[in-house]
mmCIF file of C-alpha atoms in Angstrom:
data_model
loop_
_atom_site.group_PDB
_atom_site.id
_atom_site.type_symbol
_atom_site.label_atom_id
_atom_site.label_comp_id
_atom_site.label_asym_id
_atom_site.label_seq_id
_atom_site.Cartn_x
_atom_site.Cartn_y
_atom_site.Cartn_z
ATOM 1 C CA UNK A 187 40.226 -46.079 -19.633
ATOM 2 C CA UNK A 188 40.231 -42.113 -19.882
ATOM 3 C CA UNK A 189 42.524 -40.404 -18.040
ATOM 4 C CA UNK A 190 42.907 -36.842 -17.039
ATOM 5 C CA UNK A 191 45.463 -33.907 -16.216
ATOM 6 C CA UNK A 192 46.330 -33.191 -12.311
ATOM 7 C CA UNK A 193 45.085 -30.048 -12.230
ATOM 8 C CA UNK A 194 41.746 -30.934 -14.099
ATOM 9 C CA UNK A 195 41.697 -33.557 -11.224
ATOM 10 C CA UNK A 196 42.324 -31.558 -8.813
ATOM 11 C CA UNK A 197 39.417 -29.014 -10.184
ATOM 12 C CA UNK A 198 36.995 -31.763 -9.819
ATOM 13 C CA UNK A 199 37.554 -32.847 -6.471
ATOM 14 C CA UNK A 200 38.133 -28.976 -5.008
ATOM 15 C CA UNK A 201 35.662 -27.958 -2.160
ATOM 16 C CA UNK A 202 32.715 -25.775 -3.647
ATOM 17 C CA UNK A 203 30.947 -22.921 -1.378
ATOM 18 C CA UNK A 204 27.665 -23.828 -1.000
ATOM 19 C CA UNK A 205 25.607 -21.314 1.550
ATOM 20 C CA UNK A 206 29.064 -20.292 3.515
ATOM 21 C CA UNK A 207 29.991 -23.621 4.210
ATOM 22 C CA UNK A 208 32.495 -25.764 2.211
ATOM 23 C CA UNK A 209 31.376 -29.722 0.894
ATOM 24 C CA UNK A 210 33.237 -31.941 -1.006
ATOM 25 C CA UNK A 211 30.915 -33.233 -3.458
ATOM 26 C CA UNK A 212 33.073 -33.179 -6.692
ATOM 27 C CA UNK A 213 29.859 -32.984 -8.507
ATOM 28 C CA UNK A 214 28.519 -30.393 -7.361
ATOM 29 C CA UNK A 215 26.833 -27.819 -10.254
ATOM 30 C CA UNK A 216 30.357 -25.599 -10.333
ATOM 31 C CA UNK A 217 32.484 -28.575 -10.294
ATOM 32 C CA UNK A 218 30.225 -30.159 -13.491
ATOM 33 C CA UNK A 219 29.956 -26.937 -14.886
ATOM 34 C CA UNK A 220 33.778 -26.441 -15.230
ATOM 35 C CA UNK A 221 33.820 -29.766 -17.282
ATOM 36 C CA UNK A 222 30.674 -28.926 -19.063
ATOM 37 C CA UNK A 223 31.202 -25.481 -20.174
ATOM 38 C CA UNK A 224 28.171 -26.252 -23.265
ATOM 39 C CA UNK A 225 26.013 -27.086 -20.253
ATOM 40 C CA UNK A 226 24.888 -30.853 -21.776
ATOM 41 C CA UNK A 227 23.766 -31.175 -17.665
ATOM 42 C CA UNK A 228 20.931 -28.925 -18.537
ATOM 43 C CA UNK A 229 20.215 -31.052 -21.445
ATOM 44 C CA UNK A 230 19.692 -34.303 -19.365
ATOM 45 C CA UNK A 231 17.797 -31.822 -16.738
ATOM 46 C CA UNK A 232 15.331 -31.140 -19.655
ATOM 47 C CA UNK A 233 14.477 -34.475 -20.820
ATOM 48 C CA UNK A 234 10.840 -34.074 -19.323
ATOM 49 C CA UNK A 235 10.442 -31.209 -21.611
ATOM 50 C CA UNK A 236 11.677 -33.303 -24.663
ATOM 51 C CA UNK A 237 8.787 -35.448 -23.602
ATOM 52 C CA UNK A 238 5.811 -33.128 -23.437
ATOM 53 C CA UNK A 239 7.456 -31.025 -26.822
ATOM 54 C CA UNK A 240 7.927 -34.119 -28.508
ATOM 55 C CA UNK A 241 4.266 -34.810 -27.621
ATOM 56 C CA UNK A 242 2.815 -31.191 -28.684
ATOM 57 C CA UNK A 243 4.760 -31.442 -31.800
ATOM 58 C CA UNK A 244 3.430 -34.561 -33.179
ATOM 59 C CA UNK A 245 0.145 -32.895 -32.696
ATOM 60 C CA UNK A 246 0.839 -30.798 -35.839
ATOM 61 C CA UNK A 247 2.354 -33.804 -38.027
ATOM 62 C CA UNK A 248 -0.391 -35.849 -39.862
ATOM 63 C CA UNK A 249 1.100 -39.277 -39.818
ATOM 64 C CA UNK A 250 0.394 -42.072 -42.763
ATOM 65 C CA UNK A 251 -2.995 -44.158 -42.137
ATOM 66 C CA UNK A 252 -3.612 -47.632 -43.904
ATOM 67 C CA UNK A 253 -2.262 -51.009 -43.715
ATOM 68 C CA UNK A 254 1.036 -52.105 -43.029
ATOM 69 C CA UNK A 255 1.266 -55.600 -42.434
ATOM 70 C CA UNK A 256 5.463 -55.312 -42.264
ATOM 71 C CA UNK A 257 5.065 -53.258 -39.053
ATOM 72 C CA UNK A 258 7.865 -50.376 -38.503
ATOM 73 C CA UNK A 259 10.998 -50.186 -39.203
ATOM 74 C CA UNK A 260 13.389 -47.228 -37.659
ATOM 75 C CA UNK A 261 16.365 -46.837 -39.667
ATOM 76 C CA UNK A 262 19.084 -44.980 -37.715
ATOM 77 C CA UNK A 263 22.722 -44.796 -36.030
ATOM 78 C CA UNK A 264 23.227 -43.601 -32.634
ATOM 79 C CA UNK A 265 20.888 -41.875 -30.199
ATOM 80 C CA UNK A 266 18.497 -42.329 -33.390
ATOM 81 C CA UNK A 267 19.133 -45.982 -33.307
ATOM 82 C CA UNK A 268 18.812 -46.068 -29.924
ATOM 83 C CA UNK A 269 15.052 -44.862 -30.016
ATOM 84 C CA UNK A 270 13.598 -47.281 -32.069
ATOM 85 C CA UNK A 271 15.153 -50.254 -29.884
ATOM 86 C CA UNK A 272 13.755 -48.418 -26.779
ATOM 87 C CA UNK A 273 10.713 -48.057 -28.591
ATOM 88 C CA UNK A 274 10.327 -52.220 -29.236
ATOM 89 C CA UNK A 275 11.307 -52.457 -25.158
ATOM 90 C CA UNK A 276 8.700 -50.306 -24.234
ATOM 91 C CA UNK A 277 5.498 -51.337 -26.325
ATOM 92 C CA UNK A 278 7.614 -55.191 -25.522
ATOM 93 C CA UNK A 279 4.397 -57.653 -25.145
ATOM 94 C CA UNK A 280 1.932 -55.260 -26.625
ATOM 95 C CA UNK A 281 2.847 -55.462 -29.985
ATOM 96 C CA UNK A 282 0.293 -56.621 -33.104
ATOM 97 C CA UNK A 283 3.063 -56.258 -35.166
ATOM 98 C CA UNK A 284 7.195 -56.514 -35.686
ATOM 99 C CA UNK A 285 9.040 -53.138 -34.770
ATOM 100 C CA UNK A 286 12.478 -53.659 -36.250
ATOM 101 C CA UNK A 287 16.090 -51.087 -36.041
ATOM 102 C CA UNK A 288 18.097 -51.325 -38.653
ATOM 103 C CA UNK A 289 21.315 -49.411 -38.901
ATOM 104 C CA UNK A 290 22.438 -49.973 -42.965
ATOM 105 C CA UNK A 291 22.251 -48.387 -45.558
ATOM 106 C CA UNK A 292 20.045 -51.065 -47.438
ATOM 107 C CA UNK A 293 16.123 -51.558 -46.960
ATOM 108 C CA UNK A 294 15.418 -55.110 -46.547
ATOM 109 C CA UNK A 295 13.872 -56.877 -49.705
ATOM 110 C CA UNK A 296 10.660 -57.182 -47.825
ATOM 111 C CA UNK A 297 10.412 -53.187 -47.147
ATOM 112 C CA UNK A 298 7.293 -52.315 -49.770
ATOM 113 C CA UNK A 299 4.146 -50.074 -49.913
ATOM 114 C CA UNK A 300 3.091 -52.457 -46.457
ATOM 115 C CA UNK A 301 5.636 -50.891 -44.057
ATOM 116 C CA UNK A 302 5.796 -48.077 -42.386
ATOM 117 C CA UNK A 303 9.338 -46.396 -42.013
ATOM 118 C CA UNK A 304 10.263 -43.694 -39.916
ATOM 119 C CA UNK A 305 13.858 -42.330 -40.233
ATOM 120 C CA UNK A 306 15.130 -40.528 -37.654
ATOM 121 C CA UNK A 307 18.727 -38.112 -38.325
ATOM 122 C CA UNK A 308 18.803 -34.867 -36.308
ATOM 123 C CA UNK A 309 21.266 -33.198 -38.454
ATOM 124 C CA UNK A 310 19.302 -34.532 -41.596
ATOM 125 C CA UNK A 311 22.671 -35.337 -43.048
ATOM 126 C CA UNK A 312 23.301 -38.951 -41.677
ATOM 127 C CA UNK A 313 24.350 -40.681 -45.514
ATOM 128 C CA UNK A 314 23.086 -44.084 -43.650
ATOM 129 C CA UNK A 315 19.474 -42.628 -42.808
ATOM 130 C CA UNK A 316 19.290 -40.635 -46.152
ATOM 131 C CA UNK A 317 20.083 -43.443 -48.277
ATOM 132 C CA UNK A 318 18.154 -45.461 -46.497
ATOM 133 C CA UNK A 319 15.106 -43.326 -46.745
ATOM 134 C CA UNK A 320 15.471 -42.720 -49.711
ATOM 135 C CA UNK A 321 15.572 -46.530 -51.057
ATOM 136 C CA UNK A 322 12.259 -47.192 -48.476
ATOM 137 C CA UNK A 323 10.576 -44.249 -50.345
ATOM 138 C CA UNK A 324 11.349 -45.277 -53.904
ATOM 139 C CA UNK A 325 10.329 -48.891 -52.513
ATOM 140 C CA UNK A 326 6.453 -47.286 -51.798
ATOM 141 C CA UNK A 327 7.422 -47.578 -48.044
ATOM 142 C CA UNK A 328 5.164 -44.742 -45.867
ATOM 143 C CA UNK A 329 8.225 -42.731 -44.723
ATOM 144 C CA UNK A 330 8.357 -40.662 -41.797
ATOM 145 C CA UNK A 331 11.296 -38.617 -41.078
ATOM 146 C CA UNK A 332 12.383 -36.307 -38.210
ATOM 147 C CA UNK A 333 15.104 -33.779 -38.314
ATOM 148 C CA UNK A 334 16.568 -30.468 -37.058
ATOM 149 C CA UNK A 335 17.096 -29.475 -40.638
ATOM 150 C CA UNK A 336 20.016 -30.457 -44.038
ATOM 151 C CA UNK A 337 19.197 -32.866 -46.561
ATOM 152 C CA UNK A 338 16.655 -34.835 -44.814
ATOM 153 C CA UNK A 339 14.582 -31.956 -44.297
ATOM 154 C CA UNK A 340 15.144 -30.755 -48.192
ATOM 155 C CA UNK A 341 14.259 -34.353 -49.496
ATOM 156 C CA UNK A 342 11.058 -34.374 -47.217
ATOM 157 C CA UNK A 343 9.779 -31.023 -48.586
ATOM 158 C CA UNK A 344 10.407 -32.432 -52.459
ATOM 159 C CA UNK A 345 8.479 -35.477 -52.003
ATOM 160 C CA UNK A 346 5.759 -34.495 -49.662
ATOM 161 C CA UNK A 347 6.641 -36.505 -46.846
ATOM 162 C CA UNK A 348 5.026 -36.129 -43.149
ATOM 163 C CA UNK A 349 8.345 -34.840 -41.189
ATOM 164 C CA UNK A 350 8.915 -34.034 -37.390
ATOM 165 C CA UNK A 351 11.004 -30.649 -37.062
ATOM 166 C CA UNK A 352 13.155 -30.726 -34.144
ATOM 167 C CA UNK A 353 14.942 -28.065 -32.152
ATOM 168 C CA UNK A 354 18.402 -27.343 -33.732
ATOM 169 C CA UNK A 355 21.419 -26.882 -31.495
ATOM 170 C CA UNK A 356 21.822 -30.023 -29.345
ATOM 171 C CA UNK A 357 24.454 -33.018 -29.524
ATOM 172 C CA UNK A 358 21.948 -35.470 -30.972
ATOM 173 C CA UNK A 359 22.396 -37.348 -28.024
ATOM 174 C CA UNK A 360 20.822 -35.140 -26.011
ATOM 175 C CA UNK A 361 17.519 -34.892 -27.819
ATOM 176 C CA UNK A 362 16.724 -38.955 -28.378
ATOM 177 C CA UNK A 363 13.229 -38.192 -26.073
ATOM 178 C CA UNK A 364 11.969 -37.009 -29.357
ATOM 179 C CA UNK A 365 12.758 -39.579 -31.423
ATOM 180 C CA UNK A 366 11.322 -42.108 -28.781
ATOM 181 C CA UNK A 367 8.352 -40.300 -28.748
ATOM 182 C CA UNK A 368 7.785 -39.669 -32.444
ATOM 183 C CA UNK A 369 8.800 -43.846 -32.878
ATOM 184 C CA UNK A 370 6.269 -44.437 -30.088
ATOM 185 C CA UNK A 371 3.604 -42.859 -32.200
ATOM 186 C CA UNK A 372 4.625 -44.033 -35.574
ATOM 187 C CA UNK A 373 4.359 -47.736 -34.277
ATOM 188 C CA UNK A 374 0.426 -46.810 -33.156
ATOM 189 C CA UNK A 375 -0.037 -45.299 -36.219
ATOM 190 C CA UNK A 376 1.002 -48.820 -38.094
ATOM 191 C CA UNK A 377 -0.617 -50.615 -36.160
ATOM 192 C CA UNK A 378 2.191 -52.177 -34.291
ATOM 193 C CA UNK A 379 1.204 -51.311 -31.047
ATOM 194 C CA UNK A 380 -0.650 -49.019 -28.616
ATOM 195 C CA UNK A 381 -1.338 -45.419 -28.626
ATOM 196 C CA UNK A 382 1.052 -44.451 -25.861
ATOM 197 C CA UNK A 383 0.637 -40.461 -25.425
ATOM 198 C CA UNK A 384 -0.992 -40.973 -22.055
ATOM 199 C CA UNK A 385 1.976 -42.879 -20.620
ATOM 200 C CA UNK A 386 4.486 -40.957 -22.393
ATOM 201 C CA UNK A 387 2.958 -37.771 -20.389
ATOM 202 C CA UNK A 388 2.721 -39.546 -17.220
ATOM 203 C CA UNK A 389 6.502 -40.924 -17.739
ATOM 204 C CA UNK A 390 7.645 -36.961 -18.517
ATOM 205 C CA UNK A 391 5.851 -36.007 -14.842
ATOM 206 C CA UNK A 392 7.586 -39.302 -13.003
ATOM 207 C CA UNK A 393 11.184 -37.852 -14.424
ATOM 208 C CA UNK A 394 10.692 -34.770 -13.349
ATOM 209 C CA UNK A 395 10.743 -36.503 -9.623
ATOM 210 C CA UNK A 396 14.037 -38.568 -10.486
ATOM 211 C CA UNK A 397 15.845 -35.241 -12.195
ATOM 212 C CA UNK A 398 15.254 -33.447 -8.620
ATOM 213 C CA UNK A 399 16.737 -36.912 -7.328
ATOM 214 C CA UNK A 400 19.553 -36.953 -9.677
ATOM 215 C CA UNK A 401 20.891 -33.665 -10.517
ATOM 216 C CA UNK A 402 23.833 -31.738 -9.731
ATOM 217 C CA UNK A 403 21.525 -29.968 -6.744
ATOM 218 C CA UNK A 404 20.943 -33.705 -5.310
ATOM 219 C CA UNK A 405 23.117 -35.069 -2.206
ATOM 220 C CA UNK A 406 26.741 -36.438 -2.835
ATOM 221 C CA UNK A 407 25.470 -39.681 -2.255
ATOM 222 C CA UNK A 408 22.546 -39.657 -4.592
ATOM 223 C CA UNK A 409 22.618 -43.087 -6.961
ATOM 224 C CA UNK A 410 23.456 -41.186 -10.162
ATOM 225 C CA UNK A 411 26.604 -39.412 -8.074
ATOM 226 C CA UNK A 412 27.736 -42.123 -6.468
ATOM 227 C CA UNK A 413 27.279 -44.761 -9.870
ATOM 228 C CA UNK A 414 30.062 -42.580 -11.709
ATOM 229 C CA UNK A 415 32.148 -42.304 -8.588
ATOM 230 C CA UNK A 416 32.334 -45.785 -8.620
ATOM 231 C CA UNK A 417 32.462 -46.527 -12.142
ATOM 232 C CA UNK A 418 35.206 -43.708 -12.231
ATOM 233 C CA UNK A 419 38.585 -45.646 -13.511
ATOM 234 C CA UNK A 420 37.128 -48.672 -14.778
ATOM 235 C CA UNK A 421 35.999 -50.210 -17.945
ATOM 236 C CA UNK A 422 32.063 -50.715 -17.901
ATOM 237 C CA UNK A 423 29.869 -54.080 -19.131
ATOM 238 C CA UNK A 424 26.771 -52.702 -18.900
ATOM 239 C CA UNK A 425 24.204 -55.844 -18.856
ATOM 240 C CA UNK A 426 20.963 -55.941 -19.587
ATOM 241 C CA UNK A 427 18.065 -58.979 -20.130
ATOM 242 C CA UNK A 428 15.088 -58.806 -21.868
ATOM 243 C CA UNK A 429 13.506 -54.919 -22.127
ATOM 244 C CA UNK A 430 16.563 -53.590 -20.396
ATOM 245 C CA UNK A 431 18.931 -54.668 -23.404
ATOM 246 C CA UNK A 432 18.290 -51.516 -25.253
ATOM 247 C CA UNK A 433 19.146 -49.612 -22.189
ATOM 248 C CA UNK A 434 22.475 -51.388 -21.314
ATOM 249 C CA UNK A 435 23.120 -50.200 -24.890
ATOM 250 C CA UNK A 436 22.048 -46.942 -23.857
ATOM 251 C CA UNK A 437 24.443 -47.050 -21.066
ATOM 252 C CA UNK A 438 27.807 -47.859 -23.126
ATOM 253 C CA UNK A 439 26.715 -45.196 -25.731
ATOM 254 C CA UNK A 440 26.444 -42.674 -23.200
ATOM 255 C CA UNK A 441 29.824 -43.470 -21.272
ATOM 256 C CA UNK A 442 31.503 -43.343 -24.489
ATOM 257 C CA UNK A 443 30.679 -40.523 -26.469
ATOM 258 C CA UNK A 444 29.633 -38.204 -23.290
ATOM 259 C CA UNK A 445 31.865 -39.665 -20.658
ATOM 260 C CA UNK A 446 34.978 -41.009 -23.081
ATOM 261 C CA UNK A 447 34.826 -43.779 -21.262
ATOM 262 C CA UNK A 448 35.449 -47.451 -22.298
ATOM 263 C CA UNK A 449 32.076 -49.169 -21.970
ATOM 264 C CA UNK A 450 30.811 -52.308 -23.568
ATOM 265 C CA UNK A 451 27.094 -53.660 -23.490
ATOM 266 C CA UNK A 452 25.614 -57.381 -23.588
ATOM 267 C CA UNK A 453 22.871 -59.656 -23.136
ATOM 268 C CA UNK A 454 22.772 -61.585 -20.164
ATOM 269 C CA UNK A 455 20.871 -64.535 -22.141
ATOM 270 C CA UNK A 456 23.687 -64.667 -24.679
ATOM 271 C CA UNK A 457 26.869 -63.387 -22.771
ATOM 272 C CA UNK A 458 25.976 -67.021 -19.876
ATOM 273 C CA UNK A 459 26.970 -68.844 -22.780
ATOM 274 C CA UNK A 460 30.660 -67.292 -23.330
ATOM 275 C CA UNK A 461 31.462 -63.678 -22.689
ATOM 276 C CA UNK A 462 31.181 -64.652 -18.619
ATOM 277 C CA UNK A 463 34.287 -67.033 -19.211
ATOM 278 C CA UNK A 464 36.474 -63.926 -19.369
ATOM 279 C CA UNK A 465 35.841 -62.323 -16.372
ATOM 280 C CA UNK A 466 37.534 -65.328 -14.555
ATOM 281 C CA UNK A 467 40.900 -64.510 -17.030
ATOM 282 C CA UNK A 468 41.466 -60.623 -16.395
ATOM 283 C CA UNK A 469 44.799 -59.337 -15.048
ATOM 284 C CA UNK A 470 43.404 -57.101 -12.921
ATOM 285 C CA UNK A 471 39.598 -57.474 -12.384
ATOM 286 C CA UNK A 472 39.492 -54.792 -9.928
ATOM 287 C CA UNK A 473 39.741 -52.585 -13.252
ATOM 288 C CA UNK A 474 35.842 -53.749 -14.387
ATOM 289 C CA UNK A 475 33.137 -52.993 -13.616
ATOM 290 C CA UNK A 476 29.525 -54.764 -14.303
ATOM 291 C CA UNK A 477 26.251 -53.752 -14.423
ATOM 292 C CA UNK A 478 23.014 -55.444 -14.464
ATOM 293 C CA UNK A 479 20.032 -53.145 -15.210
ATOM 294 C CA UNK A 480 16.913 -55.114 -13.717
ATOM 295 C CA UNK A 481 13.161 -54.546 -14.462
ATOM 296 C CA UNK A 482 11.571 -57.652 -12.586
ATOM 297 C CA UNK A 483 8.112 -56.495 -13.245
ATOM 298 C CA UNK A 484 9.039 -56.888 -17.286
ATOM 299 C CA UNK A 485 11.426 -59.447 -17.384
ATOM 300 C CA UNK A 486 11.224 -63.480 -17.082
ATOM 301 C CA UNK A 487 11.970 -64.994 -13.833
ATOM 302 C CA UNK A 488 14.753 -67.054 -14.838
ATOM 303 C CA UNK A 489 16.453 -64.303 -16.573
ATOM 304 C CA UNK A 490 16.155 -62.120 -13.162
ATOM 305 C CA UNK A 491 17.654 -65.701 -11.634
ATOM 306 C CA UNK A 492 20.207 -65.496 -14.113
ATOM 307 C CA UNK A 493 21.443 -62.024 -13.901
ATOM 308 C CA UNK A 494 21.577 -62.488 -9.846
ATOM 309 C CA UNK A 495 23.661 -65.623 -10.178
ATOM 310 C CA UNK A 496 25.968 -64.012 -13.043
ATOM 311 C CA UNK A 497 26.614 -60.970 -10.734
ATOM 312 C CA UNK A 498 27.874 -63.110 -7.815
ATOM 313 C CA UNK A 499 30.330 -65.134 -10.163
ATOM 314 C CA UNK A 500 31.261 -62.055 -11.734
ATOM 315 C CA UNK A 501 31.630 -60.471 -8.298
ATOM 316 C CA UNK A 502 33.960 -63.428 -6.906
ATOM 317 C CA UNK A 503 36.698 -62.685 -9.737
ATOM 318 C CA UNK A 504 36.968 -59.423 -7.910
ATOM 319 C CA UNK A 505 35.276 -56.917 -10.564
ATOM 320 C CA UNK A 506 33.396 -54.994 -8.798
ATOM 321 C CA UNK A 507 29.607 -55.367 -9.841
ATOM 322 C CA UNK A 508 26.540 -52.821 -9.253
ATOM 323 C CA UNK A 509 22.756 -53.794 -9.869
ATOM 324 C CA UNK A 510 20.343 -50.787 -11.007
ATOM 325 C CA UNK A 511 16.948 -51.450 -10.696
ATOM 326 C CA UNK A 512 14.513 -49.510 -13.227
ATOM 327 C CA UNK A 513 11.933 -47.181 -10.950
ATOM 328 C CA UNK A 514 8.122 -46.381 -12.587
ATOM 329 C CA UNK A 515 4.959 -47.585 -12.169
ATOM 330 C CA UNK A 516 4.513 -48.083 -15.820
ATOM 331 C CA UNK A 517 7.037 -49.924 -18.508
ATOM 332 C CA UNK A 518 7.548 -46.796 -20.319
ATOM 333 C CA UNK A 519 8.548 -45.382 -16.658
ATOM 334 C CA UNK A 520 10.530 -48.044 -16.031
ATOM 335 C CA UNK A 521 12.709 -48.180 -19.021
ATOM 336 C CA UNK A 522 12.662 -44.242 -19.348
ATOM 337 C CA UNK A 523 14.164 -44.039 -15.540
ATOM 338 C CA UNK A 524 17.193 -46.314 -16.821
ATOM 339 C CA UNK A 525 17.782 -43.757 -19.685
ATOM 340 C CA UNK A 526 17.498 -40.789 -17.866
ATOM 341 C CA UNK A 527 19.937 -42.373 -15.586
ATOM 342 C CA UNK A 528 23.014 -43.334 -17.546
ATOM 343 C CA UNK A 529 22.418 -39.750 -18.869
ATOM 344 C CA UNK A 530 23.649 -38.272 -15.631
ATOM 345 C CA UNK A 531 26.234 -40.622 -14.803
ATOM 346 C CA UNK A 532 27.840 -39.863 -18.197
ATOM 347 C CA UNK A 533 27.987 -36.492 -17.572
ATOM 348 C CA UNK A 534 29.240 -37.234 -13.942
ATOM 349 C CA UNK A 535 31.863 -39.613 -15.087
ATOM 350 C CA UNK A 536 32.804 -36.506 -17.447
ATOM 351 C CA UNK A 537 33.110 -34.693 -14.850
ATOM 352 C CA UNK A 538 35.065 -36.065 -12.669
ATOM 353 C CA UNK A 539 37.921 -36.923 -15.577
ATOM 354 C CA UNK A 540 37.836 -33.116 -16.598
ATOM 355 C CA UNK A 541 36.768 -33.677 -19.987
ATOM 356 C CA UNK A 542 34.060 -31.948 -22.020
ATOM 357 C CA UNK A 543 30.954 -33.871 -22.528
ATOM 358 C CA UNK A 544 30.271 -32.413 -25.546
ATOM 359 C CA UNK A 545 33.684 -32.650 -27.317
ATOM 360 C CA UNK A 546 33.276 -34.905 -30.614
ATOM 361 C CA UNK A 547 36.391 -34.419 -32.550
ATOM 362 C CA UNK A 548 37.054 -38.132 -34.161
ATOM 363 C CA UNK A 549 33.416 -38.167 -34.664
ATOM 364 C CA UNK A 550 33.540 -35.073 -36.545
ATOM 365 C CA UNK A 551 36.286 -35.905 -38.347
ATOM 366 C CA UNK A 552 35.388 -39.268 -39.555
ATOM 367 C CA UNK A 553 32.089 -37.226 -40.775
ATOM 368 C CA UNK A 554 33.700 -34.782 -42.974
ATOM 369 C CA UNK A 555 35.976 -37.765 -44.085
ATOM 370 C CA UNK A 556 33.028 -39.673 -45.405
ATOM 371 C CA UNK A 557 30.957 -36.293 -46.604
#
């Protein structure tokens, strides 16, 4: 678990001013702000723009036509990843054909002139999505890639290939809307699934609601507040069935790399059949937390069943346990409203252990080890 300094502590949980009157909402805008001096809050305040930019820009990108039989494949690590297993959650039942991550270095032997590959890196020099792309291309794959610029971007101009140009100066965290957009897209154009751009654009309108909700202006007691206040000094399972299984992954991504926060993910499906036998063996349960992200208009009965019954055992070993329940009208909605979600509360949970949200510095390193 992270901890923090006494007087960063103590500079989280101060009193702000707020109209001449003094509250105690240690995550208020100042208090954040103190944590946050690189402002990622405004980042997760903007994901509704990511949307609608992400949408205008693929507007201007002429994306591969034709056959492609092996569906899409997103090659990528992190937030990039991320967007192509959000992208399989949220076409979910509506696919014609398979929509695959893989994080490797290595196309698959099937990879050939019928798939469609989209390779997402937003500093362009990710050796895993480079290589990668590179092997697809030579393989007669239609590559896609998207990038804020480096090698990626060079390689793309030298072969010709369709790329989506992204704003530079984010943590490429903070900017995975546009690679869930431009994935969205690239499965319609293969043929895997629907042409989504309607419900993307409704989705971007329905988040601006939940950022007013949310934000650093909303009550103390708003959910997003009150989920890192309470996840605040423990160790997170983040658990997810079905379409939420991407998010939960979402969820320990976030807490780690934005919150520093030890935060694990599972599948409730898979983790019934061993993982729940620990809870019952912890020293000191109180020191967990679990999650269970719940969709029940996208996922199966029994699983719903499942998750409810795994909760209360979980909740008996005294681990305290919390069930989020995705808001929307539509699945893209839905899934989008969990994501926006564990956005905030990483930042929050930041927050309120007085670190930075945008400090990398192992990540970093490790990068300039492997060059």
């Amino acid at each position: 678990m992270t901890g923090r300094s006494a007087p960063a502590a103590a500079a989280a949980a101060a009193p702000e001013e707020r109209g001449g009157t003094r509250t105690t909402d240690p995550l208020a805008r100042p208090a954040v702000e103190r944590a946050d001096p690189r402002l990622m809050i405004d980042d997760v305040l903007a994901q509704p723009a990511h949307l609608r930019d992400a949408l205008d820009l693929l507007d201007e990108v002429e994306l591969p036509r034709g056959e492609f039989p092996g569906g899409l494949v997103v090659c990528g690590v992190g937030g990039s990843g991320l967007a192509g297993d959000v992208t399989a959650a949220i076409i979910g039942p509506r696919a014609r054909r398979p929509i695959q991550t893989v994080r490797g270095y290595r196309p698959q032997p099937w990879v050939d002139p019928g798939t469609f590959v989209f390779c997402p890196s937003y500093s362009g020099n990710t050796d895993i999505t480079l290589e990668y792309l590179t092997a697809a291309h030579a393989a007669g794959a239609a590559v896609v890639g998207l990038t804020s610029g480096g090698r990626l971007a060079e390689f793309a101009g030298r072969q010709g290939l369709p790329l989506v140009r992204v704003p530079a100066g984010f943590q490429p965290r903070a900017v995975t809307s546009y690679s869930i957009v431009t994935a969205l897209r690239c499965a319609a154009a293969a043929g895997a699934g629907p042409d989504l751009r309607g419900e993307v654009a409704e989705a971007a309108d329905f988040l601006d609601e939940l950022v007013r909700e949310w934000g650093p202006e909303s009550p103390a007691d708003s959910l997003a507040k009150s989920l890192a206040r309470d996840l605040h000094g423990t160790a997170v399972v983040a658990y997810g069935s079905g379409p939420t299984a991407a998010v939960a992954h979402r969820w320990k991504t976030q807490l780690n790399e934005t919150g520093k926060h030890l935060a694990f993910s599972s599948e409730v499906l898979e983790a019934d059949h061993h993982e729940l036998c620990v809870w019952d063996h912890l020293d000191e349960p109180a020191r967990w937390s679990a999650l269970f992200l719940e969709d029940r208009v996208d996922q199966h009965p029994r699983a719903v069943r499942r998750m409810e019954l795994t909760a209360e055992l979980i909740a008996g070993t005294g681990a305290p346990t919390r069930w989020i329940s995705a808001r929307g009208e539509t699945r893209t909605q839905r899934l989008l409203s969990l994501v926006l979600l564990a956005d905030f509360v990483s930042v929050y949970t930041a927050a309120l252990s007085g670190v930075d949200p945008s400090e990398i510095a192992l990540i970093s390193r490790l990068n300039q080890l492997i060059g």
